[in-house]
Amino acid sequence: VQLQASGGGLAEAGGSLRLSCVSSGRTSSIFSSYTMGWFRQVPGRGREFVAGFEGNTASALYADAVKGRFIVSRDNAKSTIYLQINSLKPEDTAVYFCALKTGGTGYYYDYEYDCWGQGTLVTVSS
């Protein structure tokens, strides 16, 4: 299983970006069963959960810090998860990672995930 994240870049505060993460490998038929998460990381700090889905659920999960501005969605037919970031703030500047977890409960901690994408950099100018 491989994850490929894309969509990062430089944006102005108040703008929007849409990140995508495609899963490849033997995942398409069971992608919906995976817990998928978006994390972000700034230099000197660990990866923090921002949004995602637990496997076999349609209920989106969000960190309190991003509720109301971030929208996570998934297209199981395309084995893809998206992160729409609206009303960008300079503090959203980070490397954003997508991650996949094949089983078990939990979604919030990075150590719970089995597979990671390479990260995509989001830079927000003030």
PDB file of C-alpha atoms in Angstrom:
ATOM      1  CA  VAL A   1       0.000   0.000   0.000  1.00  0.00           C
ATOM      2  CA  GLN A   2       1.260   3.452  -0.926  1.00  0.00           C
ATOM      3  CA  LEU A   3      -0.170   6.869  -0.270  1.00  0.00           C
ATOM      4  CA  GLN A   4       0.474   9.871  -2.480  1.00  0.00           C
ATOM      5  CA  ALA A   5      -0.463  13.292  -1.163  1.00  0.00           C
ATOM      6  CA  SER A   6      -0.701  16.396  -3.298  1.00  0.00           C
ATOM      7  CA  GLY A   7      -2.235  19.834  -3.436  1.00  0.00           C
ATOM      8  CA  GLY A   8      -0.032  21.812  -1.110  1.00  0.00           C
ATOM      9  CA  GLY A   9       1.517  25.103  -2.036  1.00  0.00           C
ATOM     10  CA  LEU A  10       1.736  28.762  -1.211  1.00  0.00           C
ATOM     11  CA  ALA A  11      -1.494  30.573  -0.477  1.00  0.00           C
ATOM     12  CA  GLU A  12      -2.554  33.830   1.076  1.00  0.00           C
ATOM     13  CA  ALA A  13      -4.312  34.080   4.376  1.00  0.00           C
ATOM     14  CA  GLY A  14      -8.050  33.826   3.860  1.00  0.00           C
ATOM     15  CA  GLY A  15      -7.666  31.652   0.819  1.00  0.00           C
ATOM     16  CA  SER A  16      -8.309  27.957   0.307  1.00  0.00           C
ATOM     17  CA  LEU A  17      -6.432  24.850  -0.674  1.00  0.00           C
ATOM     18  CA  ARG A  18      -7.564  21.335  -1.411  1.00  0.00           C
ATOM     19  CA  LEU A  19      -5.283  18.459  -0.584  1.00  0.00           C
ATOM     20  CA  SER A  20      -5.674  15.005  -2.062  1.00  0.00           C
ATOM     21  CA  CYS A  21      -4.323  11.647  -1.019  1.00  0.00           C
ATOM     22  CA  VAL A  22      -4.557   8.618  -3.270  1.00  0.00           C
ATOM     23  CA  SER A  23      -4.048   5.097  -2.032  1.00  0.00           C
ATOM     24  CA  SER A  24      -2.563   2.572  -4.425  1.00  0.00           C
ATOM     25  CA  GLY A  25      -1.901  -1.091  -4.135  1.00  0.00           C
ATOM     26  CA  ARG A  26      -4.291  -3.753  -2.970  1.00  0.00           C
ATOM     27  CA  THR A  27      -6.632  -1.265  -1.406  1.00  0.00           C
ATOM     28  CA  SER A  28      -9.360  -0.289  -3.841  1.00  0.00           C
ATOM     29  CA  SER A  29     -11.856  -2.989  -2.901  1.00  0.00           C
ATOM     30  CA  ILE A  30     -11.437  -2.474   0.832  1.00  0.00           C
ATOM     31  CA  PHE A  31     -10.479   1.189   0.989  1.00  0.00           C
ATOM     32  CA  SER A  32     -13.711   2.046   2.748  1.00  0.00           C
ATOM     33  CA  SER A  33     -12.737  -0.191   5.643  1.00  0.00           C
ATOM     34  CA  TYR A  34      -9.579   1.772   6.389  1.00  0.00           C
ATOM     35  CA  THR A  35      -9.300   4.534   8.891  1.00  0.00           C
ATOM     36  CA  MET A  36      -7.824   7.510   7.065  1.00  0.00           C
ATOM     37  CA  GLY A  37      -6.343  10.574   8.666  1.00  0.00           C
ATOM     38  CA  TRP A  38      -4.762  13.881   7.829  1.00  0.00           C
ATOM     39  CA  PHE A  39      -2.009  15.092  10.093  1.00  0.00           C
ATOM     40  CA  ARG A  40       0.193  18.145  10.010  1.00  0.00           C
ATOM     41  CA  GLN A  41       3.622  18.849  11.338  1.00  0.00           C
ATOM     42  CA  VAL A  42       5.662  21.971  11.903  1.00  0.00           C
ATOM     43  CA  PRO A  43       9.396  21.952  12.565  1.00  0.00           C
ATOM     44  CA  GLY A  44      10.275  20.862  16.073  1.00  0.00           C
ATOM     45  CA  ARG A  45       6.901  19.367  16.815  1.00  0.00           C
ATOM     46  CA  GLY A  46       5.237  16.024  16.336  1.00  0.00           C
ATOM     47  CA  ARG A  47       2.500  15.243  13.897  1.00  0.00           C
ATOM     48  CA  GLU A  48      -0.929  16.339  15.006  1.00  0.00           C
ATOM     49  CA  PHE A  49      -4.229  14.959  13.857  1.00  0.00           C
ATOM     50  CA  VAL A  50      -6.411  17.404  11.960  1.00  0.00           C
ATOM     51  CA  ALA A  51      -9.164  15.390  10.291  1.00  0.00           C
ATOM     52  CA  GLY A  52     -10.180  11.973   9.036  1.00  0.00           C
ATOM     53  CA  PHE A  53     -12.575   9.069   8.998  1.00  0.00           C
ATOM     54  CA  GLU A  54     -12.692   5.876  10.926  1.00  0.00           C
ATOM     55  CA  GLY A  55     -13.087   2.807   8.755  1.00  0.00           C
ATOM     56  CA  ASN A  56     -16.542   1.864   7.550  1.00  0.00           C
ATOM     57  CA  THR A  57     -18.025   5.137   8.733  1.00  0.00           C
ATOM     58  CA  ALA A  58     -19.181   8.244   6.955  1.00  0.00           C
ATOM     59  CA  SER A  59     -18.747  10.507   9.948  1.00  0.00           C
ATOM     60  CA  ALA A  60     -15.915  12.970   9.593  1.00  0.00           C
ATOM     61  CA  LEU A  61     -13.616  13.602  12.520  1.00  0.00           C
ATOM     62  CA  TYR A  62     -11.914  16.911  13.226  1.00  0.00           C
ATOM     63  CA  ALA A  63      -9.473  18.349  15.684  1.00  0.00           C
ATOM     64  CA  ASP A  64     -10.992  21.208  17.618  1.00  0.00           C
ATOM     65  CA  ALA A  65      -8.473  23.646  16.164  1.00  0.00           C
ATOM     66  CA  VAL A  66      -9.751  23.184  12.617  1.00  0.00           C
ATOM     67  CA  LYS A  67     -13.478  22.652  13.034  1.00  0.00           C
ATOM     68  CA  GLY A  68     -15.462  24.955  10.838  1.00  0.00           C
ATOM     69  CA  ARG A  69     -12.595  25.627   8.407  1.00  0.00           C
ATOM     70  CA  PHE A  70     -11.407  22.189   7.313  1.00  0.00           C
ATOM     71  CA  ILE A  71     -13.582  19.738   5.422  1.00  0.00           C
ATOM     72  CA  VAL A  72     -12.493  16.144   4.993  1.00  0.00           C
ATOM     73  CA  SER A  73     -14.073  13.850   2.447  1.00  0.00           C
ATOM     74  CA  ARG A  74     -13.349  10.506   0.878  1.00  0.00           C
ATOM     75  CA  ASP A  75     -14.136   8.872  -2.434  1.00  0.00           C
ATOM     76  CA  ASN A  76     -13.898   5.164  -1.833  1.00  0.00           C
ATOM     77  CA  ALA A  77     -14.292   4.348  -5.516  1.00  0.00           C
ATOM     78  CA  LYS A  78     -11.136   6.334  -6.193  1.00  0.00           C
ATOM     79  CA  SER A  79      -9.330   5.265  -3.010  1.00  0.00           C
ATOM     80  CA  THR A  80      -8.856   8.921  -2.277  1.00  0.00           C
ATOM     81  CA  ILE A  81      -9.266  11.198   0.691  1.00  0.00           C
ATOM     82  CA  TYR A  82      -9.412  14.972   0.454  1.00  0.00           C
ATOM     83  CA  LEU A  83      -8.851  17.865   2.799  1.00  0.00           C
ATOM     84  CA  GLN A  84     -10.391  21.198   1.949  1.00  0.00           C
ATOM     85  CA  ILE A  85      -8.755  23.980   3.931  1.00  0.00           C
ATOM     86  CA  ASN A  86     -10.704  27.218   3.984  1.00  0.00           C
ATOM     87  CA  SER A  87     -10.027  30.605   5.535  1.00  0.00           C
ATOM     88  CA  LEU A  88      -6.332  29.805   5.634  1.00  0.00           C
ATOM     89  CA  LYS A  89      -4.325  31.197   8.515  1.00  0.00           C
ATOM     90  CA  PRO A  90      -0.549  31.572   8.810  1.00  0.00           C
ATOM     91  CA  GLU A  91      -0.653  29.040  11.627  1.00  0.00           C
ATOM     92  CA  ASP A  92      -1.903  26.450   9.138  1.00  0.00           C
ATOM     93  CA  THR A  93       1.578  26.468   7.629  1.00  0.00           C
ATOM     94  CA  ALA A  94       2.870  22.919   7.984  1.00  0.00           C
ATOM     95  CA  VAL A  95       3.647  19.745   6.147  1.00  0.00           C
ATOM     96  CA  TYR A  96       0.419  17.834   5.765  1.00  0.00           C
ATOM     97  CA  PHE A  97       0.468  14.048   5.772  1.00  0.00           C
ATOM     98  CA  CYS A  98      -2.179  11.518   4.993  1.00  0.00           C
ATOM     99  CA  ALA A  99      -2.161   8.199   6.783  1.00  0.00           C
ATOM    100  CA  LEU A 100      -3.928   4.893   6.624  1.00  0.00           C
ATOM    101  CA  LYS A 101      -4.777   2.436   9.321  1.00  0.00           C
ATOM    102  CA  THR A 102      -5.853  -1.058   8.365  1.00  0.00           C
ATOM    103  CA  GLY A 103      -7.676  -2.106  11.506  1.00  0.00           C
ATOM    104  CA  GLY A 104      -8.470  -1.592  15.148  1.00  0.00           C
ATOM    105  CA  THR A 105     -10.051   1.293  16.936  1.00  0.00           C
ATOM    106  CA  GLY A 106      -8.675   4.753  17.367  1.00  0.00           C
ATOM    107  CA  TYR A 107      -7.684   7.476  14.948  1.00  0.00           C
ATOM    108  CA  TYR A 108      -6.131  10.358  16.856  1.00  0.00           C
ATOM    109  CA  TYR A 109      -2.527   9.360  17.390  1.00  0.00           C
ATOM    110  CA  ASP A 110       0.064   9.052  14.649  1.00  0.00           C
ATOM    111  CA  TYR A 111       1.473   5.847  16.088  1.00  0.00           C
ATOM    112  CA  GLU A 112      -1.840   4.124  15.416  1.00  0.00           C
ATOM    113  CA  TYR A 113      -1.385   4.365  11.653  1.00  0.00           C
ATOM    114  CA  ASP A 114       0.279   1.759   9.429  1.00  0.00           C
ATOM    115  CA  CYS A 115       1.094   3.683   6.295  1.00  0.00           C
ATOM    116  CA  TRP A 116       2.017   7.290   5.542  1.00  0.00           C
ATOM    117  CA  GLY A 117       2.179   9.484   2.503  1.00  0.00           C
ATOM    118  CA  GLN A 118       5.203  11.616   1.795  1.00  0.00           C
ATOM    119  CA  GLY A 119       3.678  14.887   2.968  1.00  0.00           C
ATOM    120  CA  THR A 120       2.747  18.024   1.115  1.00  0.00           C
ATOM    121  CA  LEU A 121       3.827  21.470   2.248  1.00  0.00           C
ATOM    122  CA  VAL A 122       1.263  24.174   2.870  1.00  0.00           C
ATOM    123  CA  THR A 123       2.606  27.683   3.333  1.00  0.00           C
ATOM    124  CA  VAL A 124       0.244  30.495   4.213  1.00  0.00           C
ATOM    125  CA  SER A 125       1.391  34.075   3.835  1.00  0.00           C
ATOM    126  CA  SER A 126      -0.087  36.830   5.943  1.00  0.00           C
TER     127      SER A 126
END
